[in-house]
PDB file of C-alpha atoms in Angstrom:
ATOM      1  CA  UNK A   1      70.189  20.459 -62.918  1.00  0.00           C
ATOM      2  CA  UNK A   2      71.186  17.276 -64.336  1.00  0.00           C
ATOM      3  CA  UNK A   3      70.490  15.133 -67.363  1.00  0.00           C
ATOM      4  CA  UNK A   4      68.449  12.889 -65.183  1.00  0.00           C
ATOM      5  CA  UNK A   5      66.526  16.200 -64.099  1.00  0.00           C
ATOM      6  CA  UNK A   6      63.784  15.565 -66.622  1.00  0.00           C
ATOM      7  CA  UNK A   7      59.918  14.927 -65.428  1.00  0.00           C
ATOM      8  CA  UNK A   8      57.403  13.159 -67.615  1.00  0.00           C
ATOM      9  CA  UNK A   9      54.085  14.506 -66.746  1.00  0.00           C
ATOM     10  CA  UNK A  10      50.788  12.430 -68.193  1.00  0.00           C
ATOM     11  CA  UNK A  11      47.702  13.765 -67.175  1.00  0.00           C
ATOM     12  CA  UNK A  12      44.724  14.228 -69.860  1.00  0.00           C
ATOM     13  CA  UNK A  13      43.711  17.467 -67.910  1.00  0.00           C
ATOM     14  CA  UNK A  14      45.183  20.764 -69.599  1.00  0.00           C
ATOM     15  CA  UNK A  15      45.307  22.890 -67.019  1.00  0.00           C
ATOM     16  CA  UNK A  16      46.649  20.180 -64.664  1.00  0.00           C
ATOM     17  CA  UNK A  17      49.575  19.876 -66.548  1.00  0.00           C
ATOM     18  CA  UNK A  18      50.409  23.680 -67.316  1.00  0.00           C
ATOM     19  CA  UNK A  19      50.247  23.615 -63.593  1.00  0.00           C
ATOM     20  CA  UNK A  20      52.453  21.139 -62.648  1.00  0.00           C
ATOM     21  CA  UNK A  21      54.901  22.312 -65.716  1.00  0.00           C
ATOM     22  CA  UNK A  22      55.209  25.918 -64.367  1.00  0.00           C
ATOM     23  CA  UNK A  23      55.814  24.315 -60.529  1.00  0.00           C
ATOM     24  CA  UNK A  24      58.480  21.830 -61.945  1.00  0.00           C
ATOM     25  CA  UNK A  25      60.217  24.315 -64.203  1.00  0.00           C
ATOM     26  CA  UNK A  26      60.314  26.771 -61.889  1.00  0.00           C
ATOM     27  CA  UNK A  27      62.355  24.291 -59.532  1.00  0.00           C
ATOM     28  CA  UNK A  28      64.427  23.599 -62.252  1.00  0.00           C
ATOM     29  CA  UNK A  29      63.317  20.471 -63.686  1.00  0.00           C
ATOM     30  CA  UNK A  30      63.073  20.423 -67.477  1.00  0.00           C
ATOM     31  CA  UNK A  31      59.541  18.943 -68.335  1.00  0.00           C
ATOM     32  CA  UNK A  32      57.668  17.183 -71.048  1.00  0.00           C
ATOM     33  CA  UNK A  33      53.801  16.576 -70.914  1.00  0.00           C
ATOM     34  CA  UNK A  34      51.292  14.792 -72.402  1.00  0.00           C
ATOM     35  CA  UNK A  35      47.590  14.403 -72.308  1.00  0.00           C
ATOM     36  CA  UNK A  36      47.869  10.344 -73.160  1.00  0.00           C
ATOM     37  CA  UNK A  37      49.105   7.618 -71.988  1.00  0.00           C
ATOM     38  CA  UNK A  38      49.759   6.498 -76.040  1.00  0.00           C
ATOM     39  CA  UNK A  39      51.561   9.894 -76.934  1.00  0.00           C
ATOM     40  CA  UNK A  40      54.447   9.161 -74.141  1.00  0.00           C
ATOM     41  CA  UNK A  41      54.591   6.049 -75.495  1.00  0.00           C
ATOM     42  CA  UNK A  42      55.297   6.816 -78.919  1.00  0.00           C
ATOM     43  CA  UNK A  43      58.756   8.731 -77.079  1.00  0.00           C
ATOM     44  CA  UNK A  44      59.272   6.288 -74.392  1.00  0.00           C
ATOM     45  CA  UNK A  45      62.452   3.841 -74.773  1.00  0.00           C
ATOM     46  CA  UNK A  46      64.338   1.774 -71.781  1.00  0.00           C
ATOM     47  CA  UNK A  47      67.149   3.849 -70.612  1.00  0.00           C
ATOM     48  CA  UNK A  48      65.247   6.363 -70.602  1.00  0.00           C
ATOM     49  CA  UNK A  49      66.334   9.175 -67.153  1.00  0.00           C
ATOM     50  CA  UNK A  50      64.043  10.938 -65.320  1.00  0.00           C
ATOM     51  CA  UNK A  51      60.676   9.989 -63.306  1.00  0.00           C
ATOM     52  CA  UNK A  52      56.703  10.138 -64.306  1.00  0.00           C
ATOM     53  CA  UNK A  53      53.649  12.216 -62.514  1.00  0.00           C
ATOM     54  CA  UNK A  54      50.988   9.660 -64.102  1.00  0.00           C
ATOM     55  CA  UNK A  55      47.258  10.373 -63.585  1.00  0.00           C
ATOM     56  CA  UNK A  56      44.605   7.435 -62.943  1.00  0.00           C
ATOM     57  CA  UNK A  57      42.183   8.329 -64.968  1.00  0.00           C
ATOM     58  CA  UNK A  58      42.647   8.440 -68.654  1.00  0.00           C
ATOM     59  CA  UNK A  59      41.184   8.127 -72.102  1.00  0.00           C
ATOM     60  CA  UNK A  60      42.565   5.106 -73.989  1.00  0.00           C
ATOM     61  CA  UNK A  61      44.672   3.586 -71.902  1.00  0.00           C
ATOM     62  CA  UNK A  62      44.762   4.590 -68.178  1.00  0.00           C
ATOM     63  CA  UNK A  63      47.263   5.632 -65.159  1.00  0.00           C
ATOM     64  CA  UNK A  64      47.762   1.733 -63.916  1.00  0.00           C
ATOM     65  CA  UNK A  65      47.619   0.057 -67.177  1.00  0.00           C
ATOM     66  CA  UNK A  66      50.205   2.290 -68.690  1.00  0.00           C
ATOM     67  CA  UNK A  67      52.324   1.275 -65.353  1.00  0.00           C
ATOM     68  CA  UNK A  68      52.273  -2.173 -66.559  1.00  0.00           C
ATOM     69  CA  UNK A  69      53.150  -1.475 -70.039  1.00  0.00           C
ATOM     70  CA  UNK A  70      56.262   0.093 -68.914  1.00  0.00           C
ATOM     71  CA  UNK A  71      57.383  -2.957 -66.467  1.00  0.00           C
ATOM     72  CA  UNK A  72      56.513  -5.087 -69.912  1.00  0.00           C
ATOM     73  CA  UNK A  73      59.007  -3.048 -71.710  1.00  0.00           C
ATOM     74  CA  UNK A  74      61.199  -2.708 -69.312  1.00  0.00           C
ATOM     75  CA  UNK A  75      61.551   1.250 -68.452  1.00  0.00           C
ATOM     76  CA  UNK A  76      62.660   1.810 -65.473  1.00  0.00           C
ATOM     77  CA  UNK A  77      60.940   4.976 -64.788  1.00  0.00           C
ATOM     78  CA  UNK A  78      59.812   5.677 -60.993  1.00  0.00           C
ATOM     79  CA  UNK A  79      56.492   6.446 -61.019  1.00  0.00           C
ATOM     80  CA  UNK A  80      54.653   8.823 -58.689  1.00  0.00           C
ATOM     81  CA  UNK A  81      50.539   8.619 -58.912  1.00  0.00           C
ATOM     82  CA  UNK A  82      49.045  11.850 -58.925  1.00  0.00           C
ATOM     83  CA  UNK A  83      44.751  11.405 -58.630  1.00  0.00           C
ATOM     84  CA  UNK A  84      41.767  13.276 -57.390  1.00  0.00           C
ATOM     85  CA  UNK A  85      40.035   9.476 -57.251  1.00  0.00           C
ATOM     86  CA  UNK A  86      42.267   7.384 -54.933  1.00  0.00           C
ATOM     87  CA  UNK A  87      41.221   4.390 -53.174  1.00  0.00           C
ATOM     88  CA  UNK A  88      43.411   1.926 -50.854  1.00  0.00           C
ATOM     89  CA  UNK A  89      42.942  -1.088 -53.157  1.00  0.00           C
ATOM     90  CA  UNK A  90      44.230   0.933 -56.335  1.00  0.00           C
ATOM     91  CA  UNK A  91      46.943   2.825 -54.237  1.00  0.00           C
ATOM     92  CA  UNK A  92      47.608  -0.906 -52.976  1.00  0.00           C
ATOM     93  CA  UNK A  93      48.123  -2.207 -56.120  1.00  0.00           C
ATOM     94  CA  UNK A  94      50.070   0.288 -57.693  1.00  0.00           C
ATOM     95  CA  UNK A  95      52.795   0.569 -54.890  1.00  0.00           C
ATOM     96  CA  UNK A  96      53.135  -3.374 -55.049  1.00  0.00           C
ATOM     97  CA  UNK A  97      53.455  -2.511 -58.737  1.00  0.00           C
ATOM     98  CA  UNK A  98      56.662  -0.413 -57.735  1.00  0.00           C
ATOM     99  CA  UNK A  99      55.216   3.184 -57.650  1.00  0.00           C
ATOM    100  CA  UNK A 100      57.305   5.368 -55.963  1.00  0.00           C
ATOM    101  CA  UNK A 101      53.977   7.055 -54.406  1.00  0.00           C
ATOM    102  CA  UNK A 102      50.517   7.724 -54.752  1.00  0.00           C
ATOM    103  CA  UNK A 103      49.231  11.657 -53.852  1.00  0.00           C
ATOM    104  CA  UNK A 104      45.802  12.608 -54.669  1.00  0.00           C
ATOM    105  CA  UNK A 105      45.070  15.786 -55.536  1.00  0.00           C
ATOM    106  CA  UNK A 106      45.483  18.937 -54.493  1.00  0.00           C
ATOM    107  CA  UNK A 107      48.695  17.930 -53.685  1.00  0.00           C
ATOM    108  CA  UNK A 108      51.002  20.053 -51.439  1.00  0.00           C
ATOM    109  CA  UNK A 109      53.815  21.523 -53.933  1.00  0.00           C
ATOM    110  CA  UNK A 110      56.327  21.152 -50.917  1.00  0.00           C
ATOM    111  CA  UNK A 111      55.561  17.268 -50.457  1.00  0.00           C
ATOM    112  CA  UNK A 112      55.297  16.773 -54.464  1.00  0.00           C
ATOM    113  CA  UNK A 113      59.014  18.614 -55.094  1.00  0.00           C
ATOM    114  CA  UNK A 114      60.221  16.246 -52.607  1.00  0.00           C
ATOM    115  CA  UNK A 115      59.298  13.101 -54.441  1.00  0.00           C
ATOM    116  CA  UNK A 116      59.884  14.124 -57.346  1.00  0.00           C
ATOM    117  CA  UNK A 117      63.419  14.462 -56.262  1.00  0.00           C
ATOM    118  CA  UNK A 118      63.534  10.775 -54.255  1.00  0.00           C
ATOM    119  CA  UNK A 119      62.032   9.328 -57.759  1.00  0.00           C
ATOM    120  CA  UNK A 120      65.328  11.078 -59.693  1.00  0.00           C
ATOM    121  CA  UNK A 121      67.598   9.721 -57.027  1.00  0.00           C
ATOM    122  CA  UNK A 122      66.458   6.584 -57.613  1.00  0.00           C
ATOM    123  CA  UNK A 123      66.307   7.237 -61.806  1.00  0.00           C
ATOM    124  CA  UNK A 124      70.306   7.692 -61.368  1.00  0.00           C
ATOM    125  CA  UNK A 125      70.568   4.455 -59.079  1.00  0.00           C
ATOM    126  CA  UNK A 126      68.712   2.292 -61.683  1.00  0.00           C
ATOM    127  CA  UNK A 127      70.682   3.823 -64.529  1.00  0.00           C
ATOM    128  CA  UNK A 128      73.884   3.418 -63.259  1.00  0.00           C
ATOM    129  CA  UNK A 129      73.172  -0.323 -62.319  1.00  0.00           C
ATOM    130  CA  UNK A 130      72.264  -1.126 -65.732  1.00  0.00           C
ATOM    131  CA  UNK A 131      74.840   0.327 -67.268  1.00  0.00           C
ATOM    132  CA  UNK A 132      77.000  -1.212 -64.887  1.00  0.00           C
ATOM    133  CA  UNK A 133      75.322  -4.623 -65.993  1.00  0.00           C
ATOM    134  CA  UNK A 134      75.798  -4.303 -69.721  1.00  0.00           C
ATOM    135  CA  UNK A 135      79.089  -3.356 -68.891  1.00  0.00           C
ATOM    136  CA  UNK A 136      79.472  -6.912 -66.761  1.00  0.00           C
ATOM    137  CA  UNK A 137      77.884  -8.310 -69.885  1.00  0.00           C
ATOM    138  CA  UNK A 138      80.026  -7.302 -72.291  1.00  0.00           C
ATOM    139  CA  UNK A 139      83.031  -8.359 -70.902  1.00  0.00           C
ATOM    140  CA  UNK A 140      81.716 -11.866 -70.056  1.00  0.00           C
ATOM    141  CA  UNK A 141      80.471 -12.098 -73.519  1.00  0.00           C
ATOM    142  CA  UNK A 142      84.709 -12.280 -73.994  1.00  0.00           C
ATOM    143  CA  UNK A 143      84.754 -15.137 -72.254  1.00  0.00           C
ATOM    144  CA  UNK A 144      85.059 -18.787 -74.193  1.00  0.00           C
ATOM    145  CA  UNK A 145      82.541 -21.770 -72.115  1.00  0.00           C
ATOM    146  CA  UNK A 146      85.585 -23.396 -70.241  1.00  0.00           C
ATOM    147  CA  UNK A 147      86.804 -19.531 -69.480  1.00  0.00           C
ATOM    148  CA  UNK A 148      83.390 -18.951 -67.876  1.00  0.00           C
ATOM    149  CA  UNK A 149      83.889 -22.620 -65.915  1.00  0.00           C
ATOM    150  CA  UNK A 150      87.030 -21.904 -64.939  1.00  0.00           C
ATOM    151  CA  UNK A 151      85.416 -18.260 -63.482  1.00  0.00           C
ATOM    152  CA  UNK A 152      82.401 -19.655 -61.833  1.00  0.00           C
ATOM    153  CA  UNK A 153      84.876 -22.635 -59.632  1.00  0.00           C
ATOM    154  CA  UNK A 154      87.260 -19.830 -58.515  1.00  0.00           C
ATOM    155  CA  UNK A 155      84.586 -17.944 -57.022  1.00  0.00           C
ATOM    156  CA  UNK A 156      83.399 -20.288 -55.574  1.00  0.00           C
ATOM    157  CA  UNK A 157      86.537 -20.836 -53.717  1.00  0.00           C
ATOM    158  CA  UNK A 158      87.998 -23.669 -55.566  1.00  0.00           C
ATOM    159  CA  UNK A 159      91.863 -23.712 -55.969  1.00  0.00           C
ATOM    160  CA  UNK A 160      93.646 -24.116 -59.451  1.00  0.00           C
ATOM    161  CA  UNK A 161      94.570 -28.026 -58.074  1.00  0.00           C
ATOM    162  CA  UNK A 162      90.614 -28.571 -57.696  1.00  0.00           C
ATOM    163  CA  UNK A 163      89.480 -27.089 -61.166  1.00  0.00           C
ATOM    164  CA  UNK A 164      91.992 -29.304 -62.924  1.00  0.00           C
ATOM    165  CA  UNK A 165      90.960 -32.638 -61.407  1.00  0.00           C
ATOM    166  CA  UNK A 166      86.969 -31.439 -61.447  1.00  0.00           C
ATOM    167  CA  UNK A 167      87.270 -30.104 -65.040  1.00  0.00           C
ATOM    168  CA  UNK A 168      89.711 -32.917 -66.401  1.00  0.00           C
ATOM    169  CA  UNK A 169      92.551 -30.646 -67.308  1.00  0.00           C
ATOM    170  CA  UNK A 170      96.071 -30.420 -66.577  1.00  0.00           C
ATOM    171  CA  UNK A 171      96.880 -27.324 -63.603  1.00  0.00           C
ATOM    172  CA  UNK A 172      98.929 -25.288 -65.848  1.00  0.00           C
ATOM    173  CA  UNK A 173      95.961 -24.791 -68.941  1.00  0.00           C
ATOM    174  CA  UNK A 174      93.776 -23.923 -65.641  1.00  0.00           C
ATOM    175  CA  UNK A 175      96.057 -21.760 -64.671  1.00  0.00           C
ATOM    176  CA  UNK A 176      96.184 -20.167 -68.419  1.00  0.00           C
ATOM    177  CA  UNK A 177      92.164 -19.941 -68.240  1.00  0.00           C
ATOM    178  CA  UNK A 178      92.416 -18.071 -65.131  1.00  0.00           C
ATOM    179  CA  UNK A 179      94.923 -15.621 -66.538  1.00  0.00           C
ATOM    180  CA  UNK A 180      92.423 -15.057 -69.899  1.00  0.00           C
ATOM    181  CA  UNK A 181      89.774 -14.365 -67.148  1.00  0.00           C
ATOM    182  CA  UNK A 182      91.201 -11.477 -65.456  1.00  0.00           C
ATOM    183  CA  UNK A 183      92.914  -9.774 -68.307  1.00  0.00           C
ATOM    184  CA  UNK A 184      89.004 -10.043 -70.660  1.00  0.00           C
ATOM    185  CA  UNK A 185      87.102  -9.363 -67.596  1.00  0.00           C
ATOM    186  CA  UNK A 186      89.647  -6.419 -66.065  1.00  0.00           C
ATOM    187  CA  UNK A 187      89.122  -7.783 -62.805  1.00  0.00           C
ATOM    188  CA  UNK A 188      92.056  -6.901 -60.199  1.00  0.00           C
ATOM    189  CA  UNK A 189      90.872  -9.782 -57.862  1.00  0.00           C
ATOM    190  CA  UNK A 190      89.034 -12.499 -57.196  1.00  0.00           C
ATOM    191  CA  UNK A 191      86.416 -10.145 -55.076  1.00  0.00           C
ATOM    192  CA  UNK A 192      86.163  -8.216 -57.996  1.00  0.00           C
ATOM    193  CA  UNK A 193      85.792 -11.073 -60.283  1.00  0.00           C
ATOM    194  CA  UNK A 194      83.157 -12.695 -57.336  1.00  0.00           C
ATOM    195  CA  UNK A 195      80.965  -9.205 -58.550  1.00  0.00           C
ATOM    196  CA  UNK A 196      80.783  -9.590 -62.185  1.00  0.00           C
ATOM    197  CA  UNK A 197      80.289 -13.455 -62.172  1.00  0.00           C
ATOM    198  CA  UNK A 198      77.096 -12.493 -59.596  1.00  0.00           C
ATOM    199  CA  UNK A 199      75.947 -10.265 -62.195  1.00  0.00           C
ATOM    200  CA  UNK A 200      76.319 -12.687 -64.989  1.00  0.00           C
ATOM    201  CA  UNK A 201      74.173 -15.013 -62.573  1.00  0.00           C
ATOM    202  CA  UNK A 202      71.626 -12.496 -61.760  1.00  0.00           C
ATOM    203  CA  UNK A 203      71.058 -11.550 -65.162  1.00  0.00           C
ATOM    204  CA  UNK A 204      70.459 -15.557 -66.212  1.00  0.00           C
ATOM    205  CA  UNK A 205      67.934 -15.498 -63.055  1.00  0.00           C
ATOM    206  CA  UNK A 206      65.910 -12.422 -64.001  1.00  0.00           C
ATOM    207  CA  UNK A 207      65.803 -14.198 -67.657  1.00  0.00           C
ATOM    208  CA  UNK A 208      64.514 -17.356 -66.197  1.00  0.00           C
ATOM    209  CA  UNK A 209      61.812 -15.817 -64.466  1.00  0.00           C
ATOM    210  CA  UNK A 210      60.979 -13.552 -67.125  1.00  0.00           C
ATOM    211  CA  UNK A 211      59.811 -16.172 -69.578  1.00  0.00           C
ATOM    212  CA  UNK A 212      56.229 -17.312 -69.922  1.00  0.00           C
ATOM    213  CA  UNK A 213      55.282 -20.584 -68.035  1.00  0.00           C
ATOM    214  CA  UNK A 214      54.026 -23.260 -70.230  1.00  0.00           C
TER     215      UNK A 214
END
Protein backbone atom coordinates (compact mmCIF):
# COMPACT_ATOMS: atom_id res chain seq x y z
CA UNK A 1 0.00 0.00 0.00
CA UNK A 2 0.92 3.34 -1.07
CA UNK A 3 0.41 6.93 -0.03
CA UNK A 4 -2.00 7.30 -2.86
CA UNK A 5 -3.80 4.09 -1.34
CA UNK A 6 -6.29 6.23 0.53
CA UNK A 7 -10.30 6.02 -0.30
CA UNK A 8 -12.68 8.82 0.56
CA UNK A 9 -15.97 7.28 1.17
CA UNK A 10 -19.23 9.85 1.37
CA UNK A 11 -22.31 8.22 1.83
CA UNK A 12 -24.94 9.62 4.55
CA UNK A 13 -25.93 5.90 5.25
CA UNK A 14 -24.07 4.42 8.44
CA UNK A 15 -24.07 1.13 7.81
CA UNK A 16 -23.18 1.70 4.13
CA UNK A 17 -20.10 3.09 5.00
CA UNK A 18 -18.93 0.64 7.89
CA UNK A 19 -19.49 -1.69 5.04
CA UNK A 20 -17.58 -0.42 2.46
CA UNK A 21 -14.74 0.60 5.24
CA UNK A 22 -14.33 -3.04 6.46
CA UNK A 23 -14.25 -4.27 2.44
CA UNK A 24 -11.62 -1.49 1.61
CA UNK A 25 -9.49 -1.99 4.69
CA UNK A 26 -9.47 -5.36 4.47
CA UNK A 27 -7.87 -4.99 0.84
CA UNK A 28 -5.57 -2.75 2.21
CA UNK A 29 -6.73 0.59 1.46
CA UNK A 30 -6.57 3.05 4.35
CA UNK A 31 -10.09 4.79 4.51
CA UNK A 32 -11.77 7.91 5.70
CA UNK A 33 -15.67 8.35 5.70
CA UNK A 34 -18.12 10.71 6.02
CA UNK A 35 -21.83 11.01 6.17
CA UNK A 36 -21.74 14.67 4.20
CA UNK A 37 -20.82 16.00 1.42
CA UNK A 38 -19.82 19.44 3.72
CA UNK A 39 -17.70 17.37 6.33
CA UNK A 40 -15.19 16.10 3.37
CA UNK A 41 -15.12 19.36 2.41
CA UNK A 42 -14.00 20.94 5.42
CA UNK A 43 -10.63 18.24 4.79
CA UNK A 44 -10.57 18.40 1.13
CA UNK A 45 -7.55 20.48 -0.53
CA UNK A 46 -6.14 20.13 -4.37
CA UNK A 47 -3.33 17.74 -4.29
CA UNK A 48 -5.05 15.83 -2.47
CA UNK A 49 -4.15 11.45 -3.45
CA UNK A 50 -6.49 8.96 -3.44
CA UNK A 51 -10.11 8.45 -5.15
CA UNK A 52 -13.94 9.04 -3.79
CA UNK A 53 -17.02 6.34 -3.45
CA UNK A 54 -19.66 9.37 -3.53
CA UNK A 55 -23.37 8.55 -3.00
CA UNK A 56 -26.27 10.44 -5.02
CA UNK A 57 -28.39 11.08 -2.60
CA UNK A 58 -27.53 13.34 0.22
CA UNK A 59 -28.63 15.81 2.83
CA UNK A 60 -27.27 19.31 2.18
CA UNK A 61 -25.51 19.12 -0.64
CA UNK A 62 -25.75 15.97 -2.85
CA UNK A 63 -23.52 13.20 -4.81
CA UNK A 64 -23.42 15.40 -8.29
CA UNK A 65 -23.33 18.77 -6.85
CA UNK A 66 -20.45 17.98 -4.61
CA UNK A 67 -18.78 16.60 -8.07
CA UNK A 68 -18.94 20.02 -9.33
CA UNK A 69 -17.65 21.69 -6.34
CA UNK A 70 -14.57 19.72 -6.60
CA UNK A 71 -13.93 20.49 -10.54
CA UNK A 72 -14.57 24.34 -9.16
CA UNK A 73 -11.77 23.88 -6.81
CA UNK A 74 -9.82 22.05 -8.70
CA UNK A 75 -9.30 18.45 -6.88
CA UNK A 76 -8.48 16.10 -8.94
CA UNK A 77 -10.04 13.25 -7.23
CA UNK A 78 -11.51 10.31 -9.54
CA UNK A 79 -14.75 9.79 -8.61
CA UNK A 80 -16.66 6.50 -8.65
CA UNK A 81 -20.73 6.86 -8.09
CA UNK A 82 -21.99 4.41 -5.84
CA UNK A 83 -26.31 4.63 -5.80
CA UNK A 84 -29.28 2.44 -5.19
CA UNK A 85 -31.27 5.31 -7.48
CA UNK A 86 -29.45 5.40 -10.86
CA UNK A 87 -30.88 6.60 -13.97
CA UNK A 88 -29.13 6.98 -17.58
CA UNK A 89 -29.55 10.78 -17.68
CA UNK A 90 -27.79 11.23 -14.14
CA UNK A 91 -25.20 8.39 -14.88
CA UNK A 92 -24.93 10.45 -18.29
CA UNK A 93 -24.17 13.45 -16.78
CA UNK A 94 -21.90 12.50 -14.25
CA UNK A 95 -19.48 10.46 -16.55
CA UNK A 96 -19.40 13.59 -18.97
CA UNK A 97 -18.62 15.27 -15.66
CA UNK A 98 -15.41 12.97 -15.49
CA UNK A 99 -16.60 10.17 -13.09
CA UNK A 100 -14.56 7.38 -13.26
CA UNK A 101 -17.91 5.14 -12.95
CA UNK A 102 -21.26 4.90 -11.83
CA UNK A 103 -22.36 1.31 -9.85
CA UNK A 104 -25.61 1.16 -8.19
CA UNK A 105 -26.03 -0.72 -5.42
CA UNK A 106 -25.51 -3.82 -4.27
CA UNK A 107 -22.48 -3.61 -5.93
CA UNK A 108 -20.29 -6.72 -6.59
CA UNK A 109 -17.13 -6.30 -4.11
CA UNK A 110 -14.99 -7.98 -6.96
CA UNK A 111 -16.06 -5.27 -9.68
CA UNK A 112 -15.93 -2.33 -6.90
CA UNK A 113 -12.05 -3.40 -5.72
CA UNK A 114 -11.28 -3.18 -9.28
CA UNK A 115 -12.22 0.42 -9.76
CA UNK A 116 -11.25 1.48 -6.97
CA UNK A 117 -7.84 0.47 -8.03
CA UNK A 118 -8.19 2.03 -11.91
CA UNK A 119 -9.41 5.40 -9.97
CA UNK A 120 -5.81 5.24 -7.80
CA UNK A 121 -3.94 4.55 -10.98
CA UNK A 122 -5.22 7.35 -12.38
CA UNK A 123 -4.88 9.53 -8.75
CA UNK A 124 -0.93 8.83 -9.30
CA UNK A 125 -1.14 9.86 -13.13
CA UNK A 126 -2.85 13.22 -12.29
CA UNK A 127 -0.48 13.82 -9.39
CA UNK A 128 2.53 13.28 -11.02
CA UNK A 129 1.47 15.57 -14.02
CA UNK A 130 0.88 18.38 -11.82
CA UNK A 131 3.70 18.20 -10.05
CA UNK A 132 5.48 17.83 -13.11
CA UNK A 133 3.70 21.19 -14.23
CA UNK A 134 4.59 23.31 -11.24
CA UNK A 135 7.83 22.00 -11.69
CA UNK A 136 7.74 23.37 -15.62
CA UNK A 137 6.40 26.47 -13.92
CA UNK A 138 8.85 27.20 -11.72
CA UNK A 139 11.61 27.08 -13.83
CA UNK A 140 9.98 29.25 -16.53
CA UNK A 141 9.10 31.66 -13.88
CA UNK A 142 13.34 32.04 -14.17
CA UNK A 143 13.00 33.13 -17.32
CA UNK A 144 13.26 37.17 -18.19
CA UNK A 145 10.34 38.18 -21.35
CA UNK A 146 13.04 38.19 -24.20
CA UNK A 147 14.43 34.71 -22.48
CA UNK A 148 10.92 33.29 -22.90
CA UNK A 149 10.95 34.85 -26.79
CA UNK A 150 14.01 33.63 -27.48
CA UNK A 151 12.50 29.92 -26.07
CA UNK A 152 9.24 29.99 -27.83
CA UNK A 153 11.25 30.84 -31.71
CA UNK A 154 13.69 27.93 -31.09
CA UNK A 155 11.01 25.57 -30.69
CA UNK A 156 9.52 26.47 -33.13
CA UNK A 157 12.39 25.65 -35.29
CA UNK A 158 13.85 28.99 -35.86
CA UNK A 159 17.72 29.22 -36.07
CA UNK A 160 19.83 31.73 -33.90
CA UNK A 161 20.33 33.84 -37.55
CA UNK A 162 16.33 34.08 -37.68
CA UNK A 163 15.68 35.18 -33.95
CA UNK A 164 18.21 37.96 -34.34
CA UNK A 165 16.79 39.58 -37.48
CA UNK A 166 12.92 38.74 -36.18
CA UNK A 167 13.70 40.00 -32.63
CA UNK A 168 16.07 43.00 -33.69
CA UNK A 169 19.14 41.79 -31.92
CA UNK A 170 22.57 41.09 -32.77
CA UNK A 171 23.26 36.80 -33.18
CA UNK A 172 25.68 36.63 -30.43
CA UNK A 173 23.10 38.27 -27.38
CA UNK A 174 20.64 35.53 -29.07
CA UNK A 175 22.94 33.21 -28.73
CA UNK A 176 23.58 34.37 -24.88
CA UNK A 177 19.59 34.15 -24.36
CA UNK A 178 19.64 30.72 -25.58
CA UNK A 179 22.44 29.69 -23.27
CA UNK A 180 20.36 31.44 -20.03
CA UNK A 181 17.49 29.20 -21.35
CA UNK A 182 18.92 25.87 -20.99
CA UNK A 183 21.04 26.35 -17.95
CA UNK A 184 17.40 28.12 -15.83
CA UNK A 185 15.23 25.67 -17.50
CA UNK A 186 17.79 22.39 -17.12
CA UNK A 187 16.83 21.37 -20.40
CA UNK A 188 19.52 18.98 -22.20
CA UNK A 189 17.90 19.73 -25.66
CA UNK A 190 15.82 21.42 -27.66
CA UNK A 191 13.15 18.30 -27.45
CA UNK A 192 13.35 18.68 -23.97
CA UNK A 193 13.03 22.34 -23.99
CA UNK A 194 9.99 21.75 -26.94
CA UNK A 195 8.18 19.88 -23.52
CA UNK A 196 8.37 22.49 -20.97
CA UNK A 197 7.61 25.47 -23.37
CA UNK A 198 4.23 23.13 -24.32
CA UNK A 199 3.52 23.10 -20.78
CA UNK A 200 4.03 26.74 -20.23
CA UNK A 201 1.48 27.02 -23.28
CA UNK A 202 -0.96 24.60 -21.98
CA UNK A 203 -1.10 26.05 -18.72
CA UNK A 204 -1.85 29.82 -20.38
CA UNK A 205 -4.69 27.80 -22.44
CA UNK A 206 -6.39 26.06 -19.51
CA UNK A 207 -6.22 29.77 -17.83
CA UNK A 208 -7.88 31.29 -20.79
CA UNK A 209 -10.64 29.04 -20.79
CA UNK A 210 -11.02 29.01 -17.22
CA UNK A 211 -12.10 32.61 -16.86
CA UNK A 212 -15.69 33.76 -16.87
CA UNK A 213 -17.06 35.09 -20.27
CA UNK A 214 -18.25 38.57 -20.14
Amino acid sequence: MSDLDLVFVIDDDEAVRDALTMQLEAAGYAVAAFGTASEFLDVCMPGTPGCIILDVDMPGMDGPALQQELIRRGVQLPVIFLSGKGTISLTVRTIKAGAMDFLTKPVDGSLLLARVQEALEKSSFLLKRVRANQSNASRLAKLTEREREVMMLAVAGHTSKEMAQRLGISYRTVEIHRAHVMQKTGAANLLELARIANALESRKTSRQMSLPHT
